[in-house]
Amino acid sequence: GSCSAPKPGSDDAVTLGASATLTTSASGNVDFDSTIAGGGFDLAVTTGPAAGNVTFDGNVSGLTNITVASGGFIDLNGKLTASGNVTFTAADNITIDGAIDPANVTLNSSDDVIVNAPVAANTAITTTTIINSIKVKPRCVRMPLSPVAISRC
C-alpha cells in the first residue's frame, strides 16, 4: 500500500492512498505523532516480536479496518473511527486514552487492557487478557446491539 509518509522527526499527518501494511523488524517502534486520514482504506501495523511498541498520538479517521499487532504495548491517545473492525493485539499493555468508534472492537493483551476513554461498537466488543487485568473506567464502554465479551484466561 501507499501513504504520504511524514519525514522522520516531523509531526506531519499521514494520508492513506491505498490499504497499507507497516511492519518493523526486531524491536522497532511505530509512532504516529499526528493524524491519520484513512480514505476508506485498511491499515495494518505489525512490530517485531522483541517488544516493538505502537503509539497513536493524533486522531485516526476514515479507515475501514485497522489491525495492530505489537510485540510491546499499544497506546491510543487520539480518537479512532473506522467503519469496520478495530483489532489490537499486544504482548504488553493496551491503553485506550482516545475514543474508539467502529463496528467491532477486539482488544487482546498478554498484560493489561486499560480503557480510559469511550469505546463504542455497533456490533461487538471483545477484550481478553492472558495474565493480568482489564481496567475500564465507568461509562467507557457503549454498545447498542449485543453483549460485551470480556475474558481473562
PDB file of C-alpha atoms in Angstrom:
ATOM      1  CA  GLY A   1       0.000   0.000   0.000  1.00  0.00           C
ATOM      2  CA  SER A   2       0.979   3.623  -0.145  1.00  0.00           C
ATOM      3  CA  CYS A   3       0.752   6.533   2.195  1.00  0.00           C
ATOM      4  CA  SER A   4       2.007  10.076   2.268  1.00  0.00           C
ATOM      5  CA  ALA A   5       4.561   9.450   4.991  1.00  0.00           C
ATOM      6  CA  PRO A   6       5.992  12.294   7.037  1.00  0.00           C
ATOM      7  CA  LYS A   7       9.716  12.958   7.228  1.00  0.00           C
ATOM      8  CA  PRO A   8      11.412  11.422  10.269  1.00  0.00           C
ATOM      9  CA  GLY A   9      11.081  13.676  13.290  1.00  0.00           C
ATOM     10  CA  SER A  10       8.171  15.661  11.837  1.00  0.00           C
ATOM     11  CA  ASP A  11       4.606  15.897  13.080  1.00  0.00           C
ATOM     12  CA  ASP A  12       3.018  15.705   9.614  1.00  0.00           C
ATOM     13  CA  ALA A  13      -0.266  13.914   9.084  1.00  0.00           C
ATOM     14  CA  VAL A  14      -0.448  10.574   7.254  1.00  0.00           C
ATOM     15  CA  THR A  15      -2.976  10.166   4.432  1.00  0.00           C
ATOM     16  CA  LEU A  16      -3.551   6.688   3.022  1.00  0.00           C
ATOM     17  CA  GLY A  17      -3.846   6.425  -0.753  1.00  0.00           C
ATOM     18  CA  ALA A  18      -4.471   2.661  -0.587  1.00  0.00           C
ATOM     19  CA  SER A  19      -4.599  -0.028   2.059  1.00  0.00           C
ATOM     20  CA  ALA A  20      -1.248  -0.078   3.858  1.00  0.00           C
ATOM     21  CA  THR A  21       0.790  -2.551   5.904  1.00  0.00           C
ATOM     22  CA  LEU A  22       3.631  -1.273   8.097  1.00  0.00           C
ATOM     23  CA  THR A  23       5.993  -3.867   9.569  1.00  0.00           C
ATOM     24  CA  THR A  24       9.070  -3.437  11.735  1.00  0.00           C
ATOM     25  CA  SER A  25      11.781  -5.978  12.317  1.00  0.00           C
ATOM     26  CA  ALA A  26      13.357  -6.894  15.635  1.00  0.00           C
ATOM     27  CA  SER A  27      12.254  -4.329  18.265  1.00  0.00           C
ATOM     28  CA  GLY A  28      11.367  -1.312  16.127  1.00  0.00           C
ATOM     29  CA  ASN A  29       8.591   1.005  17.291  1.00  0.00           C
ATOM     30  CA  VAL A  30       5.859   2.605  15.189  1.00  0.00           C
ATOM     31  CA  ASP A  31       4.859   6.097  16.378  1.00  0.00           C
ATOM     32  CA  PHE A  32       2.177   8.174  14.699  1.00  0.00           C
ATOM     33  CA  ASP A  33       2.768  11.686  16.069  1.00  0.00           C
ATOM     34  CA  SER A  34      -0.084  13.342  14.172  1.00  0.00           C
ATOM     35  CA  THR A  35      -3.365  12.457  12.470  1.00  0.00           C
ATOM     36  CA  ILE A  36      -4.067   9.591  10.087  1.00  0.00           C
ATOM     37  CA  ALA A  37      -6.693  10.020   7.350  1.00  0.00           C
ATOM     38  CA  GLY A  38      -7.734   6.585   6.130  1.00  0.00           C
ATOM     39  CA  GLY A  39      -9.629   7.477   2.954  1.00  0.00           C
ATOM     40  CA  GLY A  40     -11.760   4.333   3.361  1.00  0.00           C
ATOM     41  CA  PHE A  41      -8.722   2.034   3.272  1.00  0.00           C
ATOM     42  CA  ASP A  42      -7.332  -0.536   5.728  1.00  0.00           C
ATOM     43  CA  LEU A  43      -4.262  -0.060   7.911  1.00  0.00           C
ATOM     44  CA  ALA A  44      -2.211  -2.916   9.375  1.00  0.00           C
ATOM     45  CA  VAL A  45       0.729  -2.300  11.721  1.00  0.00           C
ATOM     46  CA  THR A  46       2.958  -5.109  12.976  1.00  0.00           C
ATOM     47  CA  THR A  47       6.041  -4.773  15.164  1.00  0.00           C
ATOM     48  CA  GLY A  48       8.711  -7.391  15.691  1.00  0.00           C
ATOM     49  CA  PRO A  49       8.224  -9.885  18.500  1.00  0.00           C
ATOM     50  CA  ALA A  50      11.030  -8.310  20.542  1.00  0.00           C
ATOM     51  CA  ALA A  51       8.965  -5.589  22.239  1.00  0.00           C
ATOM     52  CA  GLY A  52       8.223  -3.134  19.444  1.00  0.00           C
ATOM     53  CA  ASN A  53       5.592  -0.589  20.571  1.00  0.00           C
ATOM     54  CA  VAL A  54       2.835   1.196  18.630  1.00  0.00           C
ATOM     55  CA  THR A  55       1.637   4.683  19.607  1.00  0.00           C
ATOM     56  CA  PHE A  56      -1.110   6.808  18.054  1.00  0.00           C
ATOM     57  CA  ASP A  57      -0.867  10.398  19.326  1.00  0.00           C
ATOM     58  CA  GLY A  58      -3.286  12.014  16.850  1.00  0.00           C
ATOM     59  CA  ASN A  59      -6.810  11.259  15.675  1.00  0.00           C
ATOM     60  CA  VAL A  60      -7.256   8.330  13.284  1.00  0.00           C
ATOM     61  CA  SER A  61     -10.256   8.659  10.984  1.00  0.00           C
ATOM     62  CA  GLY A  62     -11.757   7.334   7.774  1.00  0.00           C
ATOM     63  CA  LEU A  63     -10.372   3.793   7.978  1.00  0.00           C
ATOM     64  CA  THR A  64     -12.348   0.732   7.049  1.00  0.00           C
ATOM     65  CA  ASN A  65     -10.352  -1.693   9.245  1.00  0.00           C
ATOM     66  CA  ILE A  66      -7.291  -1.292  11.445  1.00  0.00           C
ATOM     67  CA  THR A  67      -5.236  -4.202  12.747  1.00  0.00           C
ATOM     68  CA  VAL A  68      -2.305  -3.643  15.111  1.00  0.00           C
ATOM     69  CA  ALA A  69      -0.082  -6.465  16.378  1.00  0.00           C
ATOM     70  CA  SER A  70       2.607  -5.334  18.798  1.00  0.00           C
ATOM     71  CA  GLY A  71       5.416  -7.225  20.486  1.00  0.00           C
ATOM     72  CA  GLY A  72       5.272  -4.463  23.128  1.00  0.00           C
ATOM     73  CA  PHE A  73       2.489  -2.067  24.083  1.00  0.00           C
ATOM     74  CA  ILE A  74      -0.223  -0.262  22.103  1.00  0.00           C
ATOM     75  CA  ASP A  75      -1.164   3.256  23.193  1.00  0.00           C
ATOM     76  CA  LEU A  76      -4.090   5.115  21.591  1.00  0.00           C
ATOM     77  CA  ASN A  77      -4.162   8.789  22.599  1.00  0.00           C
ATOM     78  CA  GLY A  78      -6.426  10.225  19.876  1.00  0.00           C
ATOM     79  CA  LYS A  79      -9.923   9.363  18.685  1.00  0.00           C
ATOM     80  CA  LEU A  80     -10.143   6.387  16.308  1.00  0.00           C
ATOM     81  CA  THR A  81     -13.033   5.943  13.890  1.00  0.00           C
ATOM     82  CA  ALA A  82     -13.443   3.065  11.447  1.00  0.00           C
ATOM     83  CA  SER A  83     -16.404   1.661   9.548  1.00  0.00           C
ATOM     84  CA  GLY A  84     -15.278  -1.950  10.065  1.00  0.00           C
ATOM     85  CA  ASN A  85     -13.061  -3.645  12.627  1.00  0.00           C
ATOM     86  CA  VAL A  86     -10.516  -2.398  15.155  1.00  0.00           C
ATOM     87  CA  THR A  87      -8.229  -5.224  16.296  1.00  0.00           C
ATOM     88  CA  PHE A  88      -5.382  -4.578  18.743  1.00  0.00           C
ATOM     89  CA  THR A  89      -3.145  -7.440  19.922  1.00  0.00           C
ATOM     90  CA  ALA A  90      -0.205  -6.723  22.240  1.00  0.00           C
ATOM     91  CA  ALA A  91       2.333  -8.637  24.312  1.00  0.00           C
ATOM     92  CA  ASP A  92       2.272  -5.751  26.826  1.00  0.00           C
ATOM     93  CA  ASN A  93      -0.460  -3.270  27.864  1.00  0.00           C
ATOM     94  CA  ILE A  94      -3.125  -1.870  25.570  1.00  0.00           C
ATOM     95  CA  THR A  95      -4.071   1.613  26.781  1.00  0.00           C
ATOM     96  CA  ILE A  96      -7.077   3.409  25.290  1.00  0.00           C
ATOM     97  CA  ASP A  97      -6.955   7.141  26.097  1.00  0.00           C
ATOM     98  CA  GLY A  98      -8.857   8.204  22.953  1.00  0.00           C
ATOM     99  CA  ALA A  99     -12.411   7.268  21.981  1.00  0.00           C
ATOM    100  CA  ILE A 100     -12.936   4.312  19.585  1.00  0.00           C
ATOM    101  CA  ASP A 101     -15.995   4.154  17.312  1.00  0.00           C
ATOM    102  CA  PRO A 102     -16.077   1.265  14.776  1.00  0.00           C
ATOM    103  CA  ALA A 103     -18.418  -1.663  14.031  1.00  0.00           C
ATOM    104  CA  ASN A 104     -16.349  -4.174  16.056  1.00  0.00           C
ATOM    105  CA  VAL A 105     -13.566  -3.799  18.636  1.00  0.00           C
ATOM    106  CA  THR A 106     -11.190  -6.589  19.692  1.00  0.00           C
ATOM    107  CA  LEU A 107      -8.510  -5.916  22.323  1.00  0.00           C
ATOM    108  CA  ASN A 108      -6.182  -8.853  23.128  1.00  0.00           C
ATOM    109  CA  SER A 109      -3.295  -8.387  25.547  1.00  0.00           C
ATOM    110  CA  SER A 110      -0.827 -10.622  27.325  1.00  0.00           C
ATOM    111  CA  ASP A 111      -0.780  -7.968  30.066  1.00  0.00           C
ATOM    112  CA  ASP A 112      -3.347  -5.266  30.975  1.00  0.00           C
ATOM    113  CA  VAL A 113      -6.106  -3.712  28.883  1.00  0.00           C
ATOM    114  CA  ILE A 114      -6.748  -0.202  30.233  1.00  0.00           C
ATOM    115  CA  VAL A 115      -9.756   1.716  28.880  1.00  0.00           C
ATOM    116  CA  ASN A 116      -9.830   5.397  29.919  1.00  0.00           C
ATOM    117  CA  ALA A 117     -11.976   6.735  27.065  1.00  0.00           C
ATOM    118  CA  PRO A 118     -15.289   5.751  25.466  1.00  0.00           C
ATOM    119  CA  VAL A 119     -15.278   2.603  23.343  1.00  0.00           C
ATOM    120  CA  ALA A 120     -18.418   2.237  21.238  1.00  0.00           C
ATOM    121  CA  ALA A 121     -19.153  -0.507  18.730  1.00  0.00           C
ATOM    122  CA  ASN A 122     -22.178  -1.200  16.570  1.00  0.00           C
ATOM    123  CA  THR A 123     -21.799  -4.987  16.750  1.00  0.00           C
ATOM    124  CA  ALA A 124     -19.311  -6.388  19.284  1.00  0.00           C
ATOM    125  CA  ILE A 125     -16.589  -5.510  21.783  1.00  0.00           C
ATOM    126  CA  THR A 126     -14.248  -8.348  22.790  1.00  0.00           C
ATOM    127  CA  THR A 127     -11.442  -7.949  25.327  1.00  0.00           C
ATOM    128  CA  THR A 128      -9.054 -10.650  26.503  1.00  0.00           C
ATOM    129  CA  THR A 129      -6.025 -10.627  28.792  1.00  0.00           C
ATOM    130  CA  ILE A 130      -3.810 -13.634  29.298  1.00  0.00           C
ATOM    131  CA  ILE A 131      -2.193 -12.951  32.675  1.00  0.00           C
ATOM    132  CA  ASN A 132      -3.326  -9.672  34.210  1.00  0.00           C
ATOM    133  CA  SER A 133      -6.375  -7.408  34.262  1.00  0.00           C
ATOM    134  CA  ILE A 134      -8.925  -5.421  32.347  1.00  0.00           C
ATOM    135  CA  LYS A 135      -9.466  -1.944  33.771  1.00  0.00           C
ATOM    136  CA  VAL A 136     -12.427   0.023  32.448  1.00  0.00           C
ATOM    137  CA  LYS A 137     -13.446   3.439  33.744  1.00  0.00           C
ATOM    138  CA  PRO A 138     -17.210   3.765  34.351  1.00  0.00           C
ATOM    139  CA  ARG A 139     -19.276   4.656  31.291  1.00  0.00           C
ATOM    140  CA  CYS A 140     -16.372   3.966  28.906  1.00  0.00           C
ATOM    141  CA  VAL A 141     -17.927   1.018  27.053  1.00  0.00           C
ATOM    142  CA  ARG A 142     -21.066   1.554  24.942  1.00  0.00           C
ATOM    143  CA  MET A 143     -22.608  -0.904  22.543  1.00  0.00           C
ATOM    144  CA  PRO A 144     -26.189  -0.744  21.310  1.00  0.00           C
ATOM    145  CA  LEU A 145     -26.829  -4.215  19.848  1.00  0.00           C
ATOM    146  CA  SER A 146     -25.007  -7.085  21.549  1.00  0.00           C
ATOM    147  CA  PRO A 147     -23.232  -8.009  24.768  1.00  0.00           C
ATOM    148  CA  VAL A 148     -19.696  -7.099  25.644  1.00  0.00           C
ATOM    149  CA  ALA A 149     -17.401 -10.136  25.891  1.00  0.00           C
ATOM    150  CA  ILE A 150     -14.686  -9.642  28.485  1.00  0.00           C
ATOM    151  CA  SER A 151     -12.496 -12.537  29.493  1.00  0.00           C
ATOM    152  CA  ARG A 152      -9.351 -13.220  31.435  1.00  0.00           C
ATOM    153  CA  CYS A 153      -7.567 -16.521  30.758  1.00  0.00           C
TER     154      CYS A 153
END
